[in-house]
Coordinates of C-alpha atoms in Angstrom, one line a residue:
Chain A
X1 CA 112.5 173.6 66.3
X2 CA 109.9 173.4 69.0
X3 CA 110.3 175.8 72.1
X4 CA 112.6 177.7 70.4
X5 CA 109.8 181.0 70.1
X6 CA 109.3 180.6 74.1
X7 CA 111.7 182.8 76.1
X8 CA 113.8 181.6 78.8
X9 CA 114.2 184.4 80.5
X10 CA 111.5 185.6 82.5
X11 CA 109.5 188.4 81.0
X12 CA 110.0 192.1 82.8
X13 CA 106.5 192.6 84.1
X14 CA 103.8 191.0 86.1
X15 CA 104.7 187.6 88.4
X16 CA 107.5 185.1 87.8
X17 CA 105.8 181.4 87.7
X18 CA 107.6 180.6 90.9
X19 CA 106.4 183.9 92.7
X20 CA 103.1 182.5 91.5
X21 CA 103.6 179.6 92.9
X22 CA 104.2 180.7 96.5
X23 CA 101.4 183.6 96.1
X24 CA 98.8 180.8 95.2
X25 CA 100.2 178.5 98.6
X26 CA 99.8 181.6 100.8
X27 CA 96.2 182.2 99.7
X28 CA 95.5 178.5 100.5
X29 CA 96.9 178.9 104.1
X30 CA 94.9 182.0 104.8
X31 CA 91.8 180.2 103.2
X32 CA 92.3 177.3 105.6
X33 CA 92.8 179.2 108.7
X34 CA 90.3 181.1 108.1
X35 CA 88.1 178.4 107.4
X36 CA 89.2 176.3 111.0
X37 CA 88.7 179.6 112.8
X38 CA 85.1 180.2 111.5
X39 CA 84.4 176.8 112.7
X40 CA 86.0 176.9 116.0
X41 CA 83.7 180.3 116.9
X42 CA 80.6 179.4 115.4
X43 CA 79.8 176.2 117.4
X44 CA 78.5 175.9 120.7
X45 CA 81.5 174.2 122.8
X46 CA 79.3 174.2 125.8
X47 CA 76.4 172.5 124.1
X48 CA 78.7 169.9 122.6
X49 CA 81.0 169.4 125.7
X50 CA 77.7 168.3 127.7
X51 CA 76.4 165.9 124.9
X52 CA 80.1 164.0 124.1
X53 CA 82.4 165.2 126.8
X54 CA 80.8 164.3 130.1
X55 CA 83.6 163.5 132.2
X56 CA 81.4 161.6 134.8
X57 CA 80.2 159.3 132.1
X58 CA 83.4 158.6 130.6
X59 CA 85.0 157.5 133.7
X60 CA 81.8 154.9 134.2
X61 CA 82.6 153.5 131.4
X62 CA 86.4 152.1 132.5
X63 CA 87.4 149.6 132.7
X64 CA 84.5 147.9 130.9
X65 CA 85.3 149.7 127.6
X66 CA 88.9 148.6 127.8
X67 CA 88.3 144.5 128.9
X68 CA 85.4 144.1 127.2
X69 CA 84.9 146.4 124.3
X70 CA 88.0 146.7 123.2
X71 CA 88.8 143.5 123.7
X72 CA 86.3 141.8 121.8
X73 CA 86.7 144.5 119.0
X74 CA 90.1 143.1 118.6
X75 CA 89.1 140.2 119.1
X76 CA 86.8 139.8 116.6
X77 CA 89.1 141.5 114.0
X78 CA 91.5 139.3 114.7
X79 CA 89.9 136.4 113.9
X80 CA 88.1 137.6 111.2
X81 CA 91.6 138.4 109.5
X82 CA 93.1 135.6 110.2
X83 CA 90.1 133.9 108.4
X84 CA 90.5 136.0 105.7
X85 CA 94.2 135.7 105.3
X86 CA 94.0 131.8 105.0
X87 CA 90.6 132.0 102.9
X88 CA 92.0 135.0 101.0
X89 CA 95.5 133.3 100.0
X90 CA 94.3 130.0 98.8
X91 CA 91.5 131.7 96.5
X92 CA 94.7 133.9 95.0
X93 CA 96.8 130.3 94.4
X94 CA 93.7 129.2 93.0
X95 CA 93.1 132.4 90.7
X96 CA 96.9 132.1 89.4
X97 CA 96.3 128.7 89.2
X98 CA 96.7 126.8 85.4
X99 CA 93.4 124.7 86.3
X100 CA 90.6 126.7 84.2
X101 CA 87.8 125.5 87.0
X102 CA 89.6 127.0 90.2
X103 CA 90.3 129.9 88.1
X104 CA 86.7 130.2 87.9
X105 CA 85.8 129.7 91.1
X106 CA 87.8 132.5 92.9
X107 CA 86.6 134.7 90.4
X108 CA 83.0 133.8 91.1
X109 CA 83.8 133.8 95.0
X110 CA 85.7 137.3 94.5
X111 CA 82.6 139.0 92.2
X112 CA 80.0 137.9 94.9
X113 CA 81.5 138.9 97.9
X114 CA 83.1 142.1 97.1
X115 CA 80.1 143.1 95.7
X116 CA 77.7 142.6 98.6
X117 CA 77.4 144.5 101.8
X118 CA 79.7 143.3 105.3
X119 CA 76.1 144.1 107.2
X120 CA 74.2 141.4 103.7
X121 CA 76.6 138.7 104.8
X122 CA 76.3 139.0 108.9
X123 CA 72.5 138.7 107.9
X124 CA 73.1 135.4 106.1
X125 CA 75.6 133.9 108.6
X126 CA 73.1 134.8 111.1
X127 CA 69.3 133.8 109.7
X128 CA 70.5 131.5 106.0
X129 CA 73.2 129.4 107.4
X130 CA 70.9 127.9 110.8
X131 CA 67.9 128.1 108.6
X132 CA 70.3 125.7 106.0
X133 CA 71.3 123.6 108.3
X134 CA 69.1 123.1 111.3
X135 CA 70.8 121.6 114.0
X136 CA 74.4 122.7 113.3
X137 CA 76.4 125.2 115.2
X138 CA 79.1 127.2 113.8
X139 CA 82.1 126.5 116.3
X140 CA 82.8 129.1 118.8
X141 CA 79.3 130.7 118.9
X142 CA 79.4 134.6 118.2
X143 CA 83.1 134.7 118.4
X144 CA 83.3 131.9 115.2
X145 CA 80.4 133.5 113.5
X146 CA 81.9 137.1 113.5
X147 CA 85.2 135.3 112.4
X148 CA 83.3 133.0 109.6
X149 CA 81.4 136.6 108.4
X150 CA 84.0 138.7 108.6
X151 CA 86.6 136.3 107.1
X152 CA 84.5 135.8 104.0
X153 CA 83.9 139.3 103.2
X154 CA 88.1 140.2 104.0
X155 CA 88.9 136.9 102.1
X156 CA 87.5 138.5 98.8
X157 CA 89.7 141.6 99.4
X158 CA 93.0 140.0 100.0
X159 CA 92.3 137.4 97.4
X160 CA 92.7 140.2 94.7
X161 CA 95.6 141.9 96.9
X162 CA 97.7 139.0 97.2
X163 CA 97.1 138.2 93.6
X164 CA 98.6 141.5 93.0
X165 CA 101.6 141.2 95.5
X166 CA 102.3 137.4 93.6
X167 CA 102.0 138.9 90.2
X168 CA 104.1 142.1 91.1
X169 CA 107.3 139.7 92.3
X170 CA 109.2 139.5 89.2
X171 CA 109.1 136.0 87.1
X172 CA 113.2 135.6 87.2
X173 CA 112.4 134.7 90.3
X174 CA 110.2 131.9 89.7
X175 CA 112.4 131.0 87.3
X176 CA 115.8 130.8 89.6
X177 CA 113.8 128.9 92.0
X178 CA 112.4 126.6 89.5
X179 CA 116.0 126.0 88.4
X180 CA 117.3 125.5 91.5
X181 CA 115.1 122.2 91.8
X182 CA 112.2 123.8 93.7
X183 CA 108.4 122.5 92.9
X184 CA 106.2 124.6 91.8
X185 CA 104.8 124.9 95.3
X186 CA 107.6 125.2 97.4
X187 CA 109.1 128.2 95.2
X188 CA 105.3 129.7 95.8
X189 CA 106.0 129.3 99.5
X190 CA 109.8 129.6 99.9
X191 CA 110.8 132.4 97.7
X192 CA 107.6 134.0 95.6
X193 CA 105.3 134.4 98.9
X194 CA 107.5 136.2 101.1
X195 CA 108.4 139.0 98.2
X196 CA 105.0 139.2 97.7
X197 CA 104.0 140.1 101.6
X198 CA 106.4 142.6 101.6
X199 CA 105.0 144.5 98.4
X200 CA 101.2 144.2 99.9
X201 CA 102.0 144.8 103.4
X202 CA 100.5 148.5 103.0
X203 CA 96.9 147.3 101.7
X204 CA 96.9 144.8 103.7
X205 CA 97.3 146.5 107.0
X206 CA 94.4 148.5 105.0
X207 CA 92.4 145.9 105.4
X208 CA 92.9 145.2 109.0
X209 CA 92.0 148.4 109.8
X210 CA 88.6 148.2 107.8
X211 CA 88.2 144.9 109.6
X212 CA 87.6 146.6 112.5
X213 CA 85.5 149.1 111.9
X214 CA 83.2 146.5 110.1
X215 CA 83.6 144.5 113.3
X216 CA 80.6 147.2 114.5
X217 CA 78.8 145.0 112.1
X218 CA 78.0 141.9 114.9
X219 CA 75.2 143.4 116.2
X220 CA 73.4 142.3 113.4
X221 CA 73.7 138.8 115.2
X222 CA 72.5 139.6 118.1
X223 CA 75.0 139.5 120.9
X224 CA 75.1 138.8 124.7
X225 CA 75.9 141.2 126.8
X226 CA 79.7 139.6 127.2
X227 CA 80.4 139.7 123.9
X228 CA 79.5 143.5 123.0
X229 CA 82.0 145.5 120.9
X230 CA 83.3 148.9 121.2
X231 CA 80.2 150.4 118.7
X232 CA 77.8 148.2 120.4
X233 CA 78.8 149.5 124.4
X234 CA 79.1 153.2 123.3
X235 CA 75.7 153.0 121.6
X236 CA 73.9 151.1 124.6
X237 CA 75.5 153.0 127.3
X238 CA 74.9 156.4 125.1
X239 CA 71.0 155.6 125.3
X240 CA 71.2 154.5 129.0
X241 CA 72.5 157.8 129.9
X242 CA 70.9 159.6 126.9
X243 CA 74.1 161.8 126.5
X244 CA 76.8 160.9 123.3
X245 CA 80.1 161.1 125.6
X246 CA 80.2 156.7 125.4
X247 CA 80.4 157.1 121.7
X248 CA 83.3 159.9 121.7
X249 CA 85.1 157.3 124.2
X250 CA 84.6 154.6 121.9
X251 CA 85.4 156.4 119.1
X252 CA 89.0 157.3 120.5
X253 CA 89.1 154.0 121.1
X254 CA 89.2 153.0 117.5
X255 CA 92.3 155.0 117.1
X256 CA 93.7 153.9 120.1
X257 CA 94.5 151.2 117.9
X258 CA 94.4 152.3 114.6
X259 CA 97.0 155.1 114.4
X260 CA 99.2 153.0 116.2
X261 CA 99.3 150.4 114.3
X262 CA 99.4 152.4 111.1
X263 CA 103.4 153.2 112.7
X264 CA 104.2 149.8 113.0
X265 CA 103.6 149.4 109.7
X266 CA 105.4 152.5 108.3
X267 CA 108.0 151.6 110.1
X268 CA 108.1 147.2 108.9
X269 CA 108.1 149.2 105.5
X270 CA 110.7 151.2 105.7
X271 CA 112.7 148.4 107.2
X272 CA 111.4 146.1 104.1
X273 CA 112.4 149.5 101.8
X274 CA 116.3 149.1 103.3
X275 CA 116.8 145.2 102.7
X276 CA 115.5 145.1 99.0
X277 CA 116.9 148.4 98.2
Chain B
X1 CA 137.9 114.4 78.5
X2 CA 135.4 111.6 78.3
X3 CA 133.1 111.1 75.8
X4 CA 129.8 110.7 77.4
X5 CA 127.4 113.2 76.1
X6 CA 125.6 115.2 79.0
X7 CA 123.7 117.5 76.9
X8 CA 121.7 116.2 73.8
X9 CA 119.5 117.5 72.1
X10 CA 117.9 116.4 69.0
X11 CA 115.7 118.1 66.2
X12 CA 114.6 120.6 68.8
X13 CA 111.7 122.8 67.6
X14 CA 110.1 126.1 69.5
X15 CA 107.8 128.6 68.5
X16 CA 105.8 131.3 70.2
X17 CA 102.9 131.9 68.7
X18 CA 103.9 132.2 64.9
X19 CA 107.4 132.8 65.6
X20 CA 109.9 130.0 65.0
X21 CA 112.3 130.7 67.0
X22 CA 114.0 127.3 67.3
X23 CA 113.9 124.8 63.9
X24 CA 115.5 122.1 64.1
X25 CA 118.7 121.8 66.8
X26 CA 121.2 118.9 66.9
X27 CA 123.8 119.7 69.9
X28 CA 125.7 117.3 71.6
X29 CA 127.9 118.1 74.4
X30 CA 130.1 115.7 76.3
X31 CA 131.0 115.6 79.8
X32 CA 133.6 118.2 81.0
X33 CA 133.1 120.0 77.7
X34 CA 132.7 124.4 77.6
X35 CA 130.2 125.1 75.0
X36 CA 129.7 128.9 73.9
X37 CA 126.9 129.7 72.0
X38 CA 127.1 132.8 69.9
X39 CA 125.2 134.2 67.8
X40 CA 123.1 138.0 66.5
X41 CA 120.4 138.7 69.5
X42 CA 116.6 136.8 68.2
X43 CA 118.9 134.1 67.0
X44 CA 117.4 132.1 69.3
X45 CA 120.3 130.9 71.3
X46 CA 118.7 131.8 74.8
X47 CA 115.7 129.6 74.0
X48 CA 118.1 126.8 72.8
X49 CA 119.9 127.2 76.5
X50 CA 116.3 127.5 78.6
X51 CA 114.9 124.6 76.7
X52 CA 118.1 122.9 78.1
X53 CA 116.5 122.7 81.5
X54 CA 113.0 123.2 80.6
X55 CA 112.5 126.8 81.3
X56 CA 110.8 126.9 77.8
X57 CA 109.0 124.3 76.5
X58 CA 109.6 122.7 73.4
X59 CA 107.4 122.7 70.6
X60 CA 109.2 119.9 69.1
X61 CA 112.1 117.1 69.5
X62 CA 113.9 116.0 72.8
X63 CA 116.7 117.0 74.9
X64 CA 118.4 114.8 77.4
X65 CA 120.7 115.4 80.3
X66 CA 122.9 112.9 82.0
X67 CA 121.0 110.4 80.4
X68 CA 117.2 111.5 81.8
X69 CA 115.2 112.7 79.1
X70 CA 113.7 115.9 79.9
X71 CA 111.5 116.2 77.6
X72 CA 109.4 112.9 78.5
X73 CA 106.2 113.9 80.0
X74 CA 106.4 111.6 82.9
X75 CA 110.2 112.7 83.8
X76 CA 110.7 114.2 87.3
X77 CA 111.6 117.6 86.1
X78 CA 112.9 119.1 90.0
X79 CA 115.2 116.0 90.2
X80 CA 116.5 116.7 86.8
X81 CA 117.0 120.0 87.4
X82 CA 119.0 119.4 89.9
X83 CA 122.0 117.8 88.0
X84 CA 121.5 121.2 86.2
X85 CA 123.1 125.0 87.2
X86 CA 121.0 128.0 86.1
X87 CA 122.7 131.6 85.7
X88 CA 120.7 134.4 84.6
X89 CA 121.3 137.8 82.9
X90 CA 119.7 139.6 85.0
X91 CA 121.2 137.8 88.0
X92 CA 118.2 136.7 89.8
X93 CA 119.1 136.5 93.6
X94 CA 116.3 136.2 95.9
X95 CA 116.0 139.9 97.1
X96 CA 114.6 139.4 100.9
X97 CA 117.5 137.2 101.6
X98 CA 121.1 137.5 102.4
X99 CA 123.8 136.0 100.6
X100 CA 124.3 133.0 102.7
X101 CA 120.1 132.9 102.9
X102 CA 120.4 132.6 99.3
X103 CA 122.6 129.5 98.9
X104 CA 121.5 127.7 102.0
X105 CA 117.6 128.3 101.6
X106 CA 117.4 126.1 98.3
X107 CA 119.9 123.6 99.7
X108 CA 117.4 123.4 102.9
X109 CA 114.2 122.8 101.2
X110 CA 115.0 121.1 97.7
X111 CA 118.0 118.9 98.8
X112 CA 117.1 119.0 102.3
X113 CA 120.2 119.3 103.6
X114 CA 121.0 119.9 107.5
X115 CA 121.2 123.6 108.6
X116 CA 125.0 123.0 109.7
X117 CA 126.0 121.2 106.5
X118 CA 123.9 123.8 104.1
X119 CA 125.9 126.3 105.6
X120 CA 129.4 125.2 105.3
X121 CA 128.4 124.6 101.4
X122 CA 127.5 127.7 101.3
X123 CA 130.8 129.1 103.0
X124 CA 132.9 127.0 100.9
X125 CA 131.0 128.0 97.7
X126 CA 131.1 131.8 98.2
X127 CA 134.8 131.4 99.1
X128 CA 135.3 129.9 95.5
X129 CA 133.6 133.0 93.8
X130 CA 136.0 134.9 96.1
X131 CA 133.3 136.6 98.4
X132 CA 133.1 135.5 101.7
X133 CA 133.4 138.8 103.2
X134 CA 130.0 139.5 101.6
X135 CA 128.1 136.6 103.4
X136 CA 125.6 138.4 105.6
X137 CA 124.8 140.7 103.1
X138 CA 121.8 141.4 101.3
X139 CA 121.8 141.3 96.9
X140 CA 120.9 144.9 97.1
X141 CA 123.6 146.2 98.2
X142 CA 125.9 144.4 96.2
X143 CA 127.5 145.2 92.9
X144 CA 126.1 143.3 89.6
X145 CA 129.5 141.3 89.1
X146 CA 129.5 140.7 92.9
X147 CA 125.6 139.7 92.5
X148 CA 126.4 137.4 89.2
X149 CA 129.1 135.9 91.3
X150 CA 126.8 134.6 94.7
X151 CA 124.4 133.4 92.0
X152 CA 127.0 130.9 90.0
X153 CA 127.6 130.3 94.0
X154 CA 124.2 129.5 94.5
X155 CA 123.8 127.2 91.8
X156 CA 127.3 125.5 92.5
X157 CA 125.8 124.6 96.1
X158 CA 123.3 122.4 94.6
X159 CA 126.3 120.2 93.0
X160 CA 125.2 120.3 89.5
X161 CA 126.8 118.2 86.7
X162 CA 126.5 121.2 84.6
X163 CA 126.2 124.8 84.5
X164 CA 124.4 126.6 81.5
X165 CA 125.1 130.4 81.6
X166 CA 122.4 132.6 79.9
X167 CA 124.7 135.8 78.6
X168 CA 126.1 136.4 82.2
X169 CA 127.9 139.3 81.7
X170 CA 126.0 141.3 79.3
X171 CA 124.0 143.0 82.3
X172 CA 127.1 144.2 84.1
X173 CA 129.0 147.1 83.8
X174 CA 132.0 146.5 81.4
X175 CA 134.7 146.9 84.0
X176 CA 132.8 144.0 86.1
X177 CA 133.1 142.0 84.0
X178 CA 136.9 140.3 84.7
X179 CA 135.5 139.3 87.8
X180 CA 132.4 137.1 86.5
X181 CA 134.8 135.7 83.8
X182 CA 137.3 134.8 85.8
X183 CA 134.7 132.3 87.9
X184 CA 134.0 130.8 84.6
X185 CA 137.1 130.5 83.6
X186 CA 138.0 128.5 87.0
X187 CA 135.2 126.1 86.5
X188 CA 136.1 125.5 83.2
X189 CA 139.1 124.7 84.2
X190 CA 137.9 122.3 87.2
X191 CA 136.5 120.2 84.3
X192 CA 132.8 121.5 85.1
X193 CA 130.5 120.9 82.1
X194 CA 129.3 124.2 80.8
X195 CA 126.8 125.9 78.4
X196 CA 127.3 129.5 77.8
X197 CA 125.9 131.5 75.8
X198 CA 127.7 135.0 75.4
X199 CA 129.1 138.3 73.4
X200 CA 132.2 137.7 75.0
X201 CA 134.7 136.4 72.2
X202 CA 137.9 137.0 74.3
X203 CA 136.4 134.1 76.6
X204 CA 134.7 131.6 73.6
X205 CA 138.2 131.8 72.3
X206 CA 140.4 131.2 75.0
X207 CA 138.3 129.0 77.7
X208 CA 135.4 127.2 75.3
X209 CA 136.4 123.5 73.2
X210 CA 133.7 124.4 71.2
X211 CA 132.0 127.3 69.8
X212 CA 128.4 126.8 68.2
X213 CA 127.2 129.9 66.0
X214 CA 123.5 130.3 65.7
X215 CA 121.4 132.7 63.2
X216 CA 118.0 132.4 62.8
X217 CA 116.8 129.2 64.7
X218 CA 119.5 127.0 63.2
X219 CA 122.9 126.0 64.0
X220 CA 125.3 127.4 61.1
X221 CA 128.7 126.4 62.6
X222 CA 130.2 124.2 64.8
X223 CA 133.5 123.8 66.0
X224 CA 136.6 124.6 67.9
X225 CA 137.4 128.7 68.3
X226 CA 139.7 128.8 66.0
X227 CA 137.5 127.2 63.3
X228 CA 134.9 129.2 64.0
X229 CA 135.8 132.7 65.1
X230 CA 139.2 132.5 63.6
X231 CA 138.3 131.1 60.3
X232 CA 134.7 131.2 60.0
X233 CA 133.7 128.8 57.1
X234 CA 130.2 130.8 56.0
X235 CA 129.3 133.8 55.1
X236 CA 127.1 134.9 58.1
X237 CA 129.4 133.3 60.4
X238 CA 132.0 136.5 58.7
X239 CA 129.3 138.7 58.9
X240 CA 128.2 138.6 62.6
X241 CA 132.2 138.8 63.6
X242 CA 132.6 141.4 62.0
X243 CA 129.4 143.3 62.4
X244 CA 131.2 142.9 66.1
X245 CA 135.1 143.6 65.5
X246 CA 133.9 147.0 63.4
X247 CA 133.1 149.5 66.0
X248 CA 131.2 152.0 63.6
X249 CA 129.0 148.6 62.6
X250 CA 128.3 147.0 65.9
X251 CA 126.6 149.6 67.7
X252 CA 123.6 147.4 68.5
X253 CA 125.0 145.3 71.6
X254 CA 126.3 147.2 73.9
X255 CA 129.7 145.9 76.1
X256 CA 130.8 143.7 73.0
X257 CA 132.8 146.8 71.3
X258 CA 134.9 146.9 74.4
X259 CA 135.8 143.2 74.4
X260 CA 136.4 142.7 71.4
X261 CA 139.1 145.9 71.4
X262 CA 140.3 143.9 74.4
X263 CA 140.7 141.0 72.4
X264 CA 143.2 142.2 69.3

């Protein structure tokens, strides 16, 4: 009985809902070219072009940007995702785990450093951990520290991520292996892990990427002038030259890795897409 | 046909929760023996087979097979499970790896066998369900009786004393099935030592020595086809067959209308 008092047909007068529809998008176009126009006019290209787009400063920055900023950026990330990979996977397996007490602990782990800042945790590593233990070096100087702070903050992340992915792989699967003769831990490994990086490839990459924008975040340690970032260079040579251009450069140089990598990954996805299609 | 028993199970209980799915099971079957299990769906038949092999745990009594008792908390379940082929409803192939990937992979890493001699198991396996061609491809883009067939593969490169089959062609389309059937119907015929558990009555007739009907938890008949599907000695034995042979009843199950037309 219901719907039967609303006409199919469209009514004679005023617009059909798709004619609507298109009206509506053709307003929003106009809106938003309008808008970018505005925008475009009203600033001051000239004042801008001398404070970010110095051409002489921008050259003086090669090739230091490139071998030393951008390298330790990556490097940096890197590590500190490689930490938190590791880290991040065995407090999953632990949050999955039958075993109340390592159930407990990953959660705990998980609540306190998701919750705290990146910049709370590079403080601690820095001042807490020497103060702690006086005497001990964390291996590998600022390069292991940055990996150590940055691990432990991704860790928490990927922890819950690769929880998900695990979870998300359906239990026949568990239970073929299981059947098959496989332990426990070896169908974790050999079958149930693998599905699992392929469902969580997109957040992880996520993560990556907000791995290295935290990277910025070593200058809370104080660093030499070797072991700079990308943040760190553009900001130091921006006040040597008291002009903003280093921190456009650096900037780009962010997405100089970002957006590429952000294909790749489109691209292993689609790849994934095709073989479990 | 020998009379060793390979499957026994004895005053097997299993509940979830409140529900008592399973009270009380006595099943012995001998070596070389083809079991089907049949049965109205929550009559707890596919527990009875997973508790076979451990896949559900029982609340109560003991199963052994080939002699190991599985339900002994100290028994090396993997090693067990070995002697024991799994196929699944729903088909189960590992999705990020081809069809040879599939059956070499657990041959590799649980019965560590050599890469060389995994794969020429493998070949000769997938040969015997009759799809070699299909050897480099991946589950996906297979059809679900090719897909149930690489998994009896699967499980028949592990060299299993038996093979328990969890209603393998009830996900397939109905002109698939033949194909699965016919599989069965070869290792059966091989002397393998099977448990199935099915809505297929053309097959239970012709292929199983026994036939085992189950209705809520409990075993009500036991006994050769003919016994039970051709002269079924109790009254819900007569009603489930032919809640299935009268079309205008058995529109619960889907597939088992067709077969058993097929069938008369």
């Amino acid at each position: 009985m219901s719907g039967t008092d609303v006409p199919l047909q469209p009514k004679k007068k005023g617009l059909t809902r798709r004619q609507k529809r298109s009206l509506s998008r053709g307003v929003q176009y106009v809106v938003f070219v309008a808008a970018v126009i505005a925008f475009a006019v009203a600033a001051d290209w000239d004042r801008l072009k001398n404070q970010f787009a110095q051409g002489s400063i921008a050259r003086e920055m090669f090739p230091d940007v490139i071998t030393l900023a951008l390298k330790n950026t990556v490097l940096y990330t890197v590590s500190g995702f490689v930490v938190g990979l590791v880290l991040g996977m065995v407090i999953a397996l632990m949050r999955l785990s039958s075993v109340g007490p390592y159930r407990w602990l990953a959660g705990i782990y998980i609540e306190i450093f998701r919750g705290l800042p990146a910049l709370l945790i590079f403080i601690f590593i820095g001042v807490a951990v020497p103060l702690a233990f006086p005497g001990t070096e964390i291996p590998g100087g600022t390069y292991g520290k940055v990996a150590l702070a940055l691990g432990l903050v991704a860790a928490a992340y990927m922890a819950e991520t690769i929880r998900a992915g695990i979870q998300a792989v359906p239990k026949g699967q568990m239970e073929a292996a299981r059947s098959l003769g496989f332990s426990p831990a070896r169908a974790m490994i050999s079958i149930i892990v693998p599905q699992a990086f392929r469902i969580i490839l997109p957040p992880l990459t996520n993560e990556l990427v907000l791995l290295f924008k935290d990277s910025s975040l070593v200058l809370f340690l104080g660093v030499t002038l070797e072991e700079r970032e990308l943040s760190k260079f553009g900001r130091d040579l921006a006040s040597q030259t008291a002009n903003s251009t280093p921190i456009l450069v650096a900037g780009l140089c962010y997405l100089l890795i970002t957006i590429p990598l952000g294909f790749v990954v489109r691209r292993m996805e689609a790849k994934a897409q095709e073989a479990v299609k | 046909m020998s009379t060793t028993a390979e499957i026994q199970v004895r005053d097997l209980h299993k509940s979830f929760g409140d529900n008592e799915v399973l009270r009380g099971i006595d099943l012995e079957i001998r070596q070389g023996e083809v079991v089907c299990v049949i049965g109205p769906s929550g009559s707890g038949k596919s527990t009875l087979l997973r508790c076979v092999n451990l896949l559900e745990e029982p609340t109560k009594g003991q199963v052994f097979v080939g002699g190991a008792e599985l339900t002994d908390p100290d028994v090396d379940i993997d090693a067990v499970r070995r002697r024991i082929g799994m196929v699944f409803q729903q088909f189960n192939l590992f999705p990020h790896l081809t069809v040879t990937e599939n059956l070499t992979l657990p041959q590799r890493r649980v019965l560590r066998r050599g890469k060389e001699a995994a794969a020429k198991v493998a070949a000769e396996n997938l040969a015997r369900v009759g799809l070699s061609e299909k050897a480099g491809a991946y589950p996906a883009s297979l059809s679900g009786g090719q897909q149930q067939r690489v998994a009896i593969a699967r499980a028949l490169a592990m060299g299993p004393q038996v093979m328990l089959f969890d209603e393998p062609t009830s996900a397939l389309d109905p002109e698939l099935v033949g194909d699965v059937l016919a599989v069965m119907r070869m290792l059966a015929n091989e002397g393998m030592t099977m448990m199935v558990v099915t809505h297929e009555m053309t097959f239970a007739r012709e292929v199983a020595d026994r036939v085992v009907f189950m209705d809520g938890g409990v075993i009500v008949e036991d006994g050769t086809p003919d016994q039970v599907i051709g002269n079924p000695r109790h009254e819900r034995t007569r009603h489930f067959l032919s809640r299935l042979l009268d079309p205008a009843m058995a529109d619960v199950e889907e597939g088992v209308q067709d077969q058993v037309g097929k069938s008369d």
